[in-house]
mmCIF file of C-alpha atoms and ligand atoms in Angstrom:
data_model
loop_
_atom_site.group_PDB
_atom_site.id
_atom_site.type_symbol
_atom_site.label_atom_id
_atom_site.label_comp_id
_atom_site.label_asym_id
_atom_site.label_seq_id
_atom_site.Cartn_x
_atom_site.Cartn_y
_atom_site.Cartn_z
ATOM 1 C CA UNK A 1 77.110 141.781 64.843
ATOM 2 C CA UNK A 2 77.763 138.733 67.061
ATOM 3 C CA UNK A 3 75.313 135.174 65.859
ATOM 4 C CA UNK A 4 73.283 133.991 68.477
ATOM 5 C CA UNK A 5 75.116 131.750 70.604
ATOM 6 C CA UNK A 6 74.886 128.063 69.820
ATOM 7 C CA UNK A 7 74.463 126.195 73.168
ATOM 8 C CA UNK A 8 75.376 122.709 73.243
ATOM 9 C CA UNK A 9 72.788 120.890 75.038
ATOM 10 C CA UNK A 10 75.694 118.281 76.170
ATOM 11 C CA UNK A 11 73.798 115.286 75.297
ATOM 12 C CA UNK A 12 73.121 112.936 72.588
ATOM 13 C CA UNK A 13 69.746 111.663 71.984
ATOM 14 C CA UNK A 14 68.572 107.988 70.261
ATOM 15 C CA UNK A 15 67.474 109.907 67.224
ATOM 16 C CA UNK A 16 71.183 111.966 66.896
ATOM 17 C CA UNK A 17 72.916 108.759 67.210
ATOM 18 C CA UNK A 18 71.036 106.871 64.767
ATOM 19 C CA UNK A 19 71.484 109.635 62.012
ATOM 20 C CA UNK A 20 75.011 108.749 62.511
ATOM 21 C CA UNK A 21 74.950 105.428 62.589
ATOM 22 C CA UNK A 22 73.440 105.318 59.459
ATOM 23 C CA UNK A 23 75.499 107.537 57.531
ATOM 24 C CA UNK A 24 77.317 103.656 57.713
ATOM 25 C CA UNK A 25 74.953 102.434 55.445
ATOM 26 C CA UNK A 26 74.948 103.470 51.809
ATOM 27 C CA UNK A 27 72.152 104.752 50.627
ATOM 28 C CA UNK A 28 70.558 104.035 53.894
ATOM 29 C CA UNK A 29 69.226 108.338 53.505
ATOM 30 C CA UNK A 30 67.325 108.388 56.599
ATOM 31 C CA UNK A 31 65.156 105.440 56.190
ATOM 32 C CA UNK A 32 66.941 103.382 58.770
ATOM 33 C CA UNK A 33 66.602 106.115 61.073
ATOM 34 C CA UNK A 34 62.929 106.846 60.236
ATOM 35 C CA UNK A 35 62.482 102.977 61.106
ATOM 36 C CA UNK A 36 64.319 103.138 64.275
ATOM 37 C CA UNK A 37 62.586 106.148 65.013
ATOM 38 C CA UNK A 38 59.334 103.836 64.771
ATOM 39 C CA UNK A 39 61.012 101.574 67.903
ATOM 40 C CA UNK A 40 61.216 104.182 69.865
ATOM 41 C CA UNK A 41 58.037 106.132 69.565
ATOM 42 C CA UNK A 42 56.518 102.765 70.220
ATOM 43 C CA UNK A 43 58.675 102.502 73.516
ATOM 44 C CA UNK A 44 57.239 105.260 74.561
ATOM 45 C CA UNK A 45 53.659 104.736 74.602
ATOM 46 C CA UNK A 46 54.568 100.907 75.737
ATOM 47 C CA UNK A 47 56.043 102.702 78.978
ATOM 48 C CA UNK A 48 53.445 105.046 79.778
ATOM 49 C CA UNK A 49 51.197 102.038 79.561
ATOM 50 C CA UNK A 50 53.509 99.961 81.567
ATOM 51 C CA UNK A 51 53.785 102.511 84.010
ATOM 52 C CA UNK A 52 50.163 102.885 84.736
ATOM 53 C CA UNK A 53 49.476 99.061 85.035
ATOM 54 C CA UNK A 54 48.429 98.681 88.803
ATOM 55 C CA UNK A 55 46.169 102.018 88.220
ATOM 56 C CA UNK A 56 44.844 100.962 85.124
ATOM 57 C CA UNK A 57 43.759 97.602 87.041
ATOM 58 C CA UNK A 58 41.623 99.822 89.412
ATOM 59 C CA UNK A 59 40.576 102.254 87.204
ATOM 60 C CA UNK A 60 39.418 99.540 84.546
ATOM 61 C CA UNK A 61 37.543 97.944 86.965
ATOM 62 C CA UNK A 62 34.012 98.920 85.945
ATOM 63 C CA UNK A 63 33.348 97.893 82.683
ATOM 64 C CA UNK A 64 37.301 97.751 81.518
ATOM 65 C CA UNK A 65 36.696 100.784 80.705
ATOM 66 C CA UNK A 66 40.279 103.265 80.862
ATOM 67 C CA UNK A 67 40.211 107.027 81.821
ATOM 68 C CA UNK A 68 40.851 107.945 78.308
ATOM 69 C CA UNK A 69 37.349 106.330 77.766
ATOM 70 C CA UNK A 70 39.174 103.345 75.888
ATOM 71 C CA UNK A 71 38.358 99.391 76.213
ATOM 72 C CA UNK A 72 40.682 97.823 78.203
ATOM 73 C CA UNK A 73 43.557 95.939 76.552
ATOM 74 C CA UNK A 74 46.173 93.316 77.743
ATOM 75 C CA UNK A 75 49.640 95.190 78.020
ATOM 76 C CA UNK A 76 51.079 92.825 75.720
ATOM 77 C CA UNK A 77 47.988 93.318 73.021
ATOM 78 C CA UNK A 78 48.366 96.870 73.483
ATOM 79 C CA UNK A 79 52.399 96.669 72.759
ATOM 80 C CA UNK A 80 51.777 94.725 69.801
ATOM 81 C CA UNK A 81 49.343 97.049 68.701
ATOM 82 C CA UNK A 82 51.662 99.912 69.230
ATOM 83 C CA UNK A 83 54.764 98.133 68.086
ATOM 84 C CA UNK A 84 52.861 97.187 64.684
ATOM 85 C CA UNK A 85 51.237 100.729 63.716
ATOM 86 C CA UNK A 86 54.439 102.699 64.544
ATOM 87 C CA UNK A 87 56.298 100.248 62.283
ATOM 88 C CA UNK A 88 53.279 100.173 59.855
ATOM 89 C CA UNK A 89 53.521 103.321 58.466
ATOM 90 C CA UNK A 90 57.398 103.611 57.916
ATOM 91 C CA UNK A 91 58.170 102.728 54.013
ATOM 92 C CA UNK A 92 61.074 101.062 54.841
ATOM 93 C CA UNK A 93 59.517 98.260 56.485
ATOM 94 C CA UNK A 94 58.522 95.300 54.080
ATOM 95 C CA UNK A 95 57.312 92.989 56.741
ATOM 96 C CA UNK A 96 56.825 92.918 60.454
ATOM 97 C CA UNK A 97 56.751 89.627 62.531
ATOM 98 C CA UNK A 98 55.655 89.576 66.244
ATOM 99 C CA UNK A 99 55.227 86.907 68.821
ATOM 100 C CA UNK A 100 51.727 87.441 69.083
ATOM 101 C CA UNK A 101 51.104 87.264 65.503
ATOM 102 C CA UNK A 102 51.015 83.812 64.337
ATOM 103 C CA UNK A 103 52.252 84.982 60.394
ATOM 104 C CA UNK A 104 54.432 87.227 59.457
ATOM 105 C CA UNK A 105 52.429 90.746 58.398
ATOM 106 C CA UNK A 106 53.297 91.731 54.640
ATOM 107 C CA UNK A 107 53.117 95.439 54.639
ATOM 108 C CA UNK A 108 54.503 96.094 51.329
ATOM 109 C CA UNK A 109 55.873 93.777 48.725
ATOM 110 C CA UNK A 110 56.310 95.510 45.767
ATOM 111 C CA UNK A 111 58.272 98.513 47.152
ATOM 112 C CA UNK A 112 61.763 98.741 46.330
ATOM 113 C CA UNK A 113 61.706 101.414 49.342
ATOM 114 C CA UNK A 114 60.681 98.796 51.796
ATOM 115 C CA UNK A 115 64.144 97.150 52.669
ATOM 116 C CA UNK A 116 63.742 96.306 56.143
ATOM 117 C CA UNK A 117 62.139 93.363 58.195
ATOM 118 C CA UNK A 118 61.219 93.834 61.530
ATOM 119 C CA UNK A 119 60.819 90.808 63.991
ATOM 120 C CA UNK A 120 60.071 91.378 67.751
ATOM 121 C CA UNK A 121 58.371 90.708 71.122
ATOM 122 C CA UNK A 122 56.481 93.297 71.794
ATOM 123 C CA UNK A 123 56.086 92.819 75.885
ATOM 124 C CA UNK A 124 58.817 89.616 76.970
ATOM 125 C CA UNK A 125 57.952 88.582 80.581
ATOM 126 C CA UNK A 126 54.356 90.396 80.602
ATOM 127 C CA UNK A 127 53.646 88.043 83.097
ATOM 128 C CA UNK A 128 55.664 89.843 85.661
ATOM 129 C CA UNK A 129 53.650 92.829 84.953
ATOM 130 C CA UNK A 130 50.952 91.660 88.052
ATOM 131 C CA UNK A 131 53.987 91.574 89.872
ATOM 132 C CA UNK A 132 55.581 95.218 89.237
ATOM 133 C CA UNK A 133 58.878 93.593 88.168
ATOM 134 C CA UNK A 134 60.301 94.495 84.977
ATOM 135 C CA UNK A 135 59.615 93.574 81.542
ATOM 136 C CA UNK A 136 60.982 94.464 77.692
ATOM 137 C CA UNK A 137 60.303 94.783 74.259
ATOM 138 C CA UNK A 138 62.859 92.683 71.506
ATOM 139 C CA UNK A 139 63.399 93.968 68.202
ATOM 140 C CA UNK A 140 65.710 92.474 65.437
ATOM 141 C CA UNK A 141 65.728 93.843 61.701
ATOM 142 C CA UNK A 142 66.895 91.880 59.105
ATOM 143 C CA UNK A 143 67.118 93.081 54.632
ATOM 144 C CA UNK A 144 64.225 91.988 53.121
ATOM 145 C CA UNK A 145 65.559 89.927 49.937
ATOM 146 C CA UNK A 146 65.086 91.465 46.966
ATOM 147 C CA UNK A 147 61.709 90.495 45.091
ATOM 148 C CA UNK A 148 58.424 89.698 46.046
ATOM 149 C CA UNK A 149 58.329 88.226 49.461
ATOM 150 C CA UNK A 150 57.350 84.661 50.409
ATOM 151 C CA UNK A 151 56.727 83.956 54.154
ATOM 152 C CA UNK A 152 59.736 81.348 54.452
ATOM 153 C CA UNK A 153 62.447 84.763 53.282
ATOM 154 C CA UNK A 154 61.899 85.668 56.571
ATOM 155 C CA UNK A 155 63.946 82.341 58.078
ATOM 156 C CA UNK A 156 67.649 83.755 58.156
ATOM 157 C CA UNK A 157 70.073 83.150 60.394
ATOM 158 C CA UNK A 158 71.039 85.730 63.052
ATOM 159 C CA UNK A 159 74.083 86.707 62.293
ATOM 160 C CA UNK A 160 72.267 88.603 59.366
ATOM 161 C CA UNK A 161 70.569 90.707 61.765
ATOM 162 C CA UNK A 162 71.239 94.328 60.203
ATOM 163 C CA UNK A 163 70.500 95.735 63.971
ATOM 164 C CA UNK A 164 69.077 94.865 67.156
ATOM 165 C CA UNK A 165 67.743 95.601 70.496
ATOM 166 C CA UNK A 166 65.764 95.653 73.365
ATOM 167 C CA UNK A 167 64.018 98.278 75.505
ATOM 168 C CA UNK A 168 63.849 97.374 79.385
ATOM 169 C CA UNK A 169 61.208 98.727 81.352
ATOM 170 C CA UNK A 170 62.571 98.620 84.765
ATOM 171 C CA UNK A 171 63.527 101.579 87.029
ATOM 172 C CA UNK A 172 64.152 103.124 84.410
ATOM 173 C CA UNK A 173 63.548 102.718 81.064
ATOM 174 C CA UNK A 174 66.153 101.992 78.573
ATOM 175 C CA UNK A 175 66.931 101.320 75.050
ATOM 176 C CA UNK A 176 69.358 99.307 74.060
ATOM 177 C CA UNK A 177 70.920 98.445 70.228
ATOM 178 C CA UNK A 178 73.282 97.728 67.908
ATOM 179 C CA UNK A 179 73.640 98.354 64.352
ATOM 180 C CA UNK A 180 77.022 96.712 64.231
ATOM 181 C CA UNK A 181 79.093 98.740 65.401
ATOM 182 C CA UNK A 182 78.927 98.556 69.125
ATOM 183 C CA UNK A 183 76.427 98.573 71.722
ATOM 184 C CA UNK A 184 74.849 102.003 72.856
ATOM 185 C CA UNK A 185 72.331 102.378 75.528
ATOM 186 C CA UNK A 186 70.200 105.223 76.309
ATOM 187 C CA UNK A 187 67.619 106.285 79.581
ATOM 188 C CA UNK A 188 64.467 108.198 78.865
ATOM 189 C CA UNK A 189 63.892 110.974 80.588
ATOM 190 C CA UNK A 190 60.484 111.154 81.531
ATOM 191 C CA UNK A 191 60.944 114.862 81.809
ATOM 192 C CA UNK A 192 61.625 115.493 78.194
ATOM 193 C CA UNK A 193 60.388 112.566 76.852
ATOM 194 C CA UNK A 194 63.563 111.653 75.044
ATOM 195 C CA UNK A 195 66.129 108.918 75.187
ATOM 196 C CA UNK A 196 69.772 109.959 76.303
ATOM 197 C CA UNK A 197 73.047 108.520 75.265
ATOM 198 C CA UNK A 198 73.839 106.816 79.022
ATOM 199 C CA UNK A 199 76.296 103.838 78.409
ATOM 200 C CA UNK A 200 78.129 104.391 75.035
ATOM 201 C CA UNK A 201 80.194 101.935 73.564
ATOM 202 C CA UNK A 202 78.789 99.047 76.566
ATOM 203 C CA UNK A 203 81.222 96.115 76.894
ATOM 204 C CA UNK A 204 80.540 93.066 78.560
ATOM 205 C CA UNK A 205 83.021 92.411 81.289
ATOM 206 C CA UNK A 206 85.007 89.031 80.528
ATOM 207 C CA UNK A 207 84.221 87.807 83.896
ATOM 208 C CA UNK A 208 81.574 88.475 86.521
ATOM 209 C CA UNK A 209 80.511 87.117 89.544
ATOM 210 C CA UNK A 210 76.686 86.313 88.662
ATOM 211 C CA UNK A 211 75.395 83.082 87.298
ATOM 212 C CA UNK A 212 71.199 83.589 85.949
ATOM 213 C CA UNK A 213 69.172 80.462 85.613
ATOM 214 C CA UNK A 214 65.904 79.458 86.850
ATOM 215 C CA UNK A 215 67.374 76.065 88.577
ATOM 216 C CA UNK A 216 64.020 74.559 89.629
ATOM 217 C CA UNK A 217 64.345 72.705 86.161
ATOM 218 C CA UNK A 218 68.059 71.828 87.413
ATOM 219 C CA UNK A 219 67.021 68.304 87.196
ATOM 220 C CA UNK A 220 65.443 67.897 84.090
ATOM 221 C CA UNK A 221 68.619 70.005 82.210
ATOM 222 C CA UNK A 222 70.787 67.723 80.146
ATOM 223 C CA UNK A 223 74.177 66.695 82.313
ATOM 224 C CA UNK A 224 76.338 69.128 81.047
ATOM 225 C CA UNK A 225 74.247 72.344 82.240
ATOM 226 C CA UNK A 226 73.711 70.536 85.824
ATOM 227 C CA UNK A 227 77.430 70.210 86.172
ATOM 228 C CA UNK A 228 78.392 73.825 84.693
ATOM 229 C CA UNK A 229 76.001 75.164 87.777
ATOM 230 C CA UNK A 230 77.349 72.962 89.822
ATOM 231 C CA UNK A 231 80.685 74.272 89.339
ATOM 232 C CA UNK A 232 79.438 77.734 89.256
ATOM 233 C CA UNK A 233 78.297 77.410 92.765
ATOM 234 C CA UNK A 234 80.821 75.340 94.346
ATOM 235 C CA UNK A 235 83.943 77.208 93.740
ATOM 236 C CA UNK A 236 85.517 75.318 91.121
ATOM 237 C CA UNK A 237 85.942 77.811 88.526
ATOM 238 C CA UNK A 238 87.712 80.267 90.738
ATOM 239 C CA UNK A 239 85.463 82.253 93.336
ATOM 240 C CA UNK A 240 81.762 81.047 94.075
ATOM 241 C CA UNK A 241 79.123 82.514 91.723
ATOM 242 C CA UNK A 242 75.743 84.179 93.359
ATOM 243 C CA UNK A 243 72.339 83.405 91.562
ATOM 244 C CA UNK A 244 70.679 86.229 90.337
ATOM 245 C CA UNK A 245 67.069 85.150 88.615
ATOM 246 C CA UNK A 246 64.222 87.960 87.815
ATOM 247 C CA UNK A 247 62.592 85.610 85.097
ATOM 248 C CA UNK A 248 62.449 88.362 82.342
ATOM 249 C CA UNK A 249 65.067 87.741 80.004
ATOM 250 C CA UNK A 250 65.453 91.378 79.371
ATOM 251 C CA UNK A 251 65.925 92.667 82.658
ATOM 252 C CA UNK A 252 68.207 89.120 83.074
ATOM 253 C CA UNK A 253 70.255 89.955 80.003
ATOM 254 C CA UNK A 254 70.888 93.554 80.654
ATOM 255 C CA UNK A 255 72.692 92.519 84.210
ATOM 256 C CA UNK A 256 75.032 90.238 82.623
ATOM 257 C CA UNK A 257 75.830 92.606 79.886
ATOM 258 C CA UNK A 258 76.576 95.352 82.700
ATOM 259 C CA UNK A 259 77.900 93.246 85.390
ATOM 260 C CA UNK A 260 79.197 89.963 83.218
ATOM 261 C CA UNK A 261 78.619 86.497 84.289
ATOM 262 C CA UNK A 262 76.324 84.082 82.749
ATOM 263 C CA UNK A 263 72.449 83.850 81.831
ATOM 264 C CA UNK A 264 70.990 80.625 80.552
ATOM 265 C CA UNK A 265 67.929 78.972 80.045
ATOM 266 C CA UNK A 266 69.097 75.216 79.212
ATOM 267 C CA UNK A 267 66.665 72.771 77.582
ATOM 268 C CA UNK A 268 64.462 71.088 79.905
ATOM 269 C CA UNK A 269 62.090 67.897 79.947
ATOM 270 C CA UNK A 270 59.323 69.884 79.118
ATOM 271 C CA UNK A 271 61.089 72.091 76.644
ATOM 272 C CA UNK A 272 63.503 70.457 75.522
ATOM 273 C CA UNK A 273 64.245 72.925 72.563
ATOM 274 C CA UNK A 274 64.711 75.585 75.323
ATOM 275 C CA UNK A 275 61.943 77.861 75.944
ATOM 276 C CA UNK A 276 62.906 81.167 74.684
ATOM 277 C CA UNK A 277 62.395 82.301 71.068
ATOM 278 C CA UNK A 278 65.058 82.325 68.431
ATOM 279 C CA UNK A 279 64.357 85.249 65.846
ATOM 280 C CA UNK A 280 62.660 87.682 68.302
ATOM 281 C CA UNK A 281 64.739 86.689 71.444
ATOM 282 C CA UNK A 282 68.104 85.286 71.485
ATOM 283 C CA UNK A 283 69.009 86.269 68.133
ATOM 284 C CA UNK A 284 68.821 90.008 69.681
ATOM 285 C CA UNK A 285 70.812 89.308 72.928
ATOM 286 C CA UNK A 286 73.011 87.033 70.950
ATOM 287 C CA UNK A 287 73.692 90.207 68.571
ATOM 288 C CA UNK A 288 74.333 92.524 71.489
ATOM 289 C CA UNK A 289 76.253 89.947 73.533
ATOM 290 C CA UNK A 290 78.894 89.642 70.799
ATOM 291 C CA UNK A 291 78.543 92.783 69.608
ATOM 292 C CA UNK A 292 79.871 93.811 73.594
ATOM 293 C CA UNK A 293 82.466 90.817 73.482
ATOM 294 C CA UNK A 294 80.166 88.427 74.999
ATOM 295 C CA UNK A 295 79.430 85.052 73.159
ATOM 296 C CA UNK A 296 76.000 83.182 73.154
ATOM 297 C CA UNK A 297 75.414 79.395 72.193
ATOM 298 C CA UNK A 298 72.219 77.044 71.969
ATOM 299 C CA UNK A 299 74.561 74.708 73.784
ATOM 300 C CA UNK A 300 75.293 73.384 70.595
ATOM 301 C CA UNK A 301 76.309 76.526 68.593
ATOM 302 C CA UNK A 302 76.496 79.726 68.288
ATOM 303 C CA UNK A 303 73.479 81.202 68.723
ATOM 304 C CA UNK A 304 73.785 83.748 65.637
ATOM 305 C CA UNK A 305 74.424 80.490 62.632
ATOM 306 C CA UNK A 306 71.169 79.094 63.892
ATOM 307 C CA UNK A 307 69.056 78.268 60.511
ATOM 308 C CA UNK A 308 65.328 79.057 61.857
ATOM 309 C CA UNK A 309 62.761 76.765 60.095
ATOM 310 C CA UNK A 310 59.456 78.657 61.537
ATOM 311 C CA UNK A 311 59.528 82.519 63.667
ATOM 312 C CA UNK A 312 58.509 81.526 66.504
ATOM 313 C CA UNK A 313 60.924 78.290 66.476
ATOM 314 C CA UNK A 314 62.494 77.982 69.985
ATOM 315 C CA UNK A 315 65.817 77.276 71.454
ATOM 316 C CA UNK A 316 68.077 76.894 74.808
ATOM 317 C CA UNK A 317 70.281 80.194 75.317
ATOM 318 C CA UNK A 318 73.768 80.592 77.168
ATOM 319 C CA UNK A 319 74.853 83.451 76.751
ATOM 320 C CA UNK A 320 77.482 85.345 78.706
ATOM 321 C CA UNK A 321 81.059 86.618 79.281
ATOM 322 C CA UNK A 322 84.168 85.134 77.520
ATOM 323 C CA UNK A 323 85.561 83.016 80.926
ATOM 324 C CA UNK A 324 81.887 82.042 81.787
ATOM 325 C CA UNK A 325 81.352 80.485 78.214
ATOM 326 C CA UNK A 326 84.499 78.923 77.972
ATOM 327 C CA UNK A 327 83.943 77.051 80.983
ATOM 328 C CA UNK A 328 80.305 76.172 80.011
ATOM 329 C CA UNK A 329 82.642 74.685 76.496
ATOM 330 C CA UNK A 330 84.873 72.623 78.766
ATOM 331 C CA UNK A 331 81.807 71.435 80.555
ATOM 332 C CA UNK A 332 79.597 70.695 77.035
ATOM 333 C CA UNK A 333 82.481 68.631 76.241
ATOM 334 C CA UNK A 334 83.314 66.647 79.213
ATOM 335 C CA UNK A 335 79.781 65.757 80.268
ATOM 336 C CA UNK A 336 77.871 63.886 77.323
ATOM 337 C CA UNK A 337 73.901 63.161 77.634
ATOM 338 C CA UNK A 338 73.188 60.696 75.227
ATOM 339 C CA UNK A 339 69.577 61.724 74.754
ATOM 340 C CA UNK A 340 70.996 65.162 74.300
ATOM 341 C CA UNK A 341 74.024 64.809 72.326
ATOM 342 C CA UNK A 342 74.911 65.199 68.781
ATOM 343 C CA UNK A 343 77.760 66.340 67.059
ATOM 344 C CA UNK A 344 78.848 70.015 68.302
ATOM 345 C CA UNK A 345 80.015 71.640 64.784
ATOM 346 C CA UNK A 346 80.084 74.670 65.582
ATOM 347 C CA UNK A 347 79.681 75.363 69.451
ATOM 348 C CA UNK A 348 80.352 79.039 70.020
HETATM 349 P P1 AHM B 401 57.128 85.089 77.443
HETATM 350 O O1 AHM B 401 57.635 85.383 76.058
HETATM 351 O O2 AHM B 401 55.909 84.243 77.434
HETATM 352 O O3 AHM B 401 57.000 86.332 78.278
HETATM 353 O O4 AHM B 401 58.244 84.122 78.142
HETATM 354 C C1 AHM B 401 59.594 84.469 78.077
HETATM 355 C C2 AHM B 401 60.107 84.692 79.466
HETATM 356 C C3 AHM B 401 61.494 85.272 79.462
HETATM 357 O O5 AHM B 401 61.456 86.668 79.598
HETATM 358 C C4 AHM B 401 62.137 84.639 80.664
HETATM 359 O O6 AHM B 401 63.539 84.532 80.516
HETATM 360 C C5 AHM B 401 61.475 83.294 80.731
HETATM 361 O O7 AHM B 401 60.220 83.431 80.101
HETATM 362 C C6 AHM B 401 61.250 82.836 82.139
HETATM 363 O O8 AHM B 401 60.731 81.551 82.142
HETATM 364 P P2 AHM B 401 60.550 80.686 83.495
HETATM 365 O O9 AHM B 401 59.396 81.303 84.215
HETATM 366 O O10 AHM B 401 60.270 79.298 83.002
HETATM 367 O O11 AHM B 401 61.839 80.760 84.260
HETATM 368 MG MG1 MG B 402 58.601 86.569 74.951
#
């Protein structure tokens, strides 16, 4: 008697692809997937949420009260919320930090189980939410050192980052990560409610055509990063860049890591550490930029040997394609601003 046919669904979910990846870690026995697994449950409900936001605004109207009979919450409190309870109840998790969360949240310290920290933004750009323009959630998960855990364990450099991501709520919905070993991207579909391997194996292209910065700070940027646009714009480097600027960094990011070129935000007068986020921001798109052959720098250095002294510490972010960095290099060393200068050690 004939078995019952196996039918191959001819796809590969998130969760398939993660039980593989892991089988790279020894030991790892499903935790890291069970973790993951956490990220993307969280995804979800963050979409549906995100989806609904004009409706919500009408329908909360009397009272803030929600359909579901629920207060009304921010987007970004809600994706915190969501973000932290999904994580909250996986053992592997030791400690979650979040950019709304001023500390770090200890979640179990005496658990040898609990390897993992988890550091992310739960809703980057939730301004542009008024606006129906698209927004994203950063993750980055780093080994929790063995022993208890003090609050400064969590300051390590990026290039410790065990994996990282970023889901991007635009026309479609996307996760996007790395564990190492390449950059993998997947589209829910809203009909199933499951993420689908779409863009396996993503590389950066070494050259593109787009250059991502938002230049009404062009003249409070140190020299170097008003001359690299310059020469971005005028021809210089080859073939006349186009400016491409949504002002969410995840939506910004994923372009360049599709379509190459560069994104940036340089420091400026009024921040003139930069103004993104260094565990919970670049360190992710720094991860997944090199991790698709891209390179990312502070200006200074590479993005990924940054020593963080606090978790919400911020810094400046170039980050890009190889041609597009090496010219911003040739630039960073030709055009010196003493205020902004110091020794480059270790620039890319
Ligand atoms: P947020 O964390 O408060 O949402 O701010 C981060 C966002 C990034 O997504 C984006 O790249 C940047 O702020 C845009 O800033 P600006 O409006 O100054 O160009
Ligand atoms: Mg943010």
């Amino acid at each position: 008697m004939n078995a019952t046919p196996f039918h191959d669904p001819g796809f590969i979910t998130v969760q398939q692809h993660i039980l593989k990846e892991q089988s790279r870690f020894p030991g790892a026995s499903g935790e890291f997937s069970w973790l993951l697994s956490g990220i993307t449950l969280a995804a979800k409900m963050i979409e549906s949420q995100v989806r609904r936001a004009g409706l919500n605004d009408i329908l909360g109207a009397h009272g803030e009260i929600n359909v579901q009979g629920e207060v009304q919450q921010k987007l970004d409190v809600y994706a915190n919320h969501v973000m932290s309870a999904s994580l909250g109840v996986r053992d592997s998790v030791a400690v979650i930090a979040s950019e709304e969360n001023e500390h770090p949240t200890v979640l179990r310290n005496q658990s040898p189980n609990a390897r993992y920290i988890v550091i992310f933004d739960p809703l980057d750009g939730s301004s542009n939410i008024d606006v129906n323009v698209s927004t994203g959630t950063t993750f980055s998960i780093i080994k929790r050192p063995n022993g208890v855990f003090c609050d400064n364990d969590i300051l390590r450099p990026g290039y410790e980052q065990v994996a990282a991501g970023y889901v991007l709520y635009g026309s479609s919905t996307m996760l996007v990560y790395s564990a190492g070993n390449g950059v993998h991207g997947f589209t829910l579909d809203p009909a199933i409610g499951a993420f689908i391997l779409s863009h396996e194996n993503m590389k950066m292209p070494a050259q593109g055509s787009y250059y991502s910065v938002n230049e009404a700070h062009i003249d409070a940027m140190p020299a170097c990063f008003q001359s690299y646009i310059n020469r971005l714009r005028s021809g210089e480097l080859g073939q006349k860049y186009v400016s491409r600027y949504i002002g969410s960094m995840v939506a910004d990011f994923h372009r360049t890591l599709l379509k190459g070129g560069v994104f940036m935000y340089p420091p400026t007068k009024s921040h003139p550490a930069g103004k993104l986020r260094l565990m919970y921001e670049a360190n992710p798109v720094a991860f997944l930029a090199e991790q698709a052959g891209g390179r990312a720098t502070d200006g200074r250095e590479r993005i990924l040997n940054k020593m963080p002294e606090n978790v919400h510490d911020r810094t400046s972010l170039v980050v890009g394609g190889t041609f597009e960095m090496t010219q911003f290099e040739k630039c960073r060393r030709t055009e010196r601003t003493p205020a902004y200068d110091s020794p480059i050690t270790n620039p890319i």
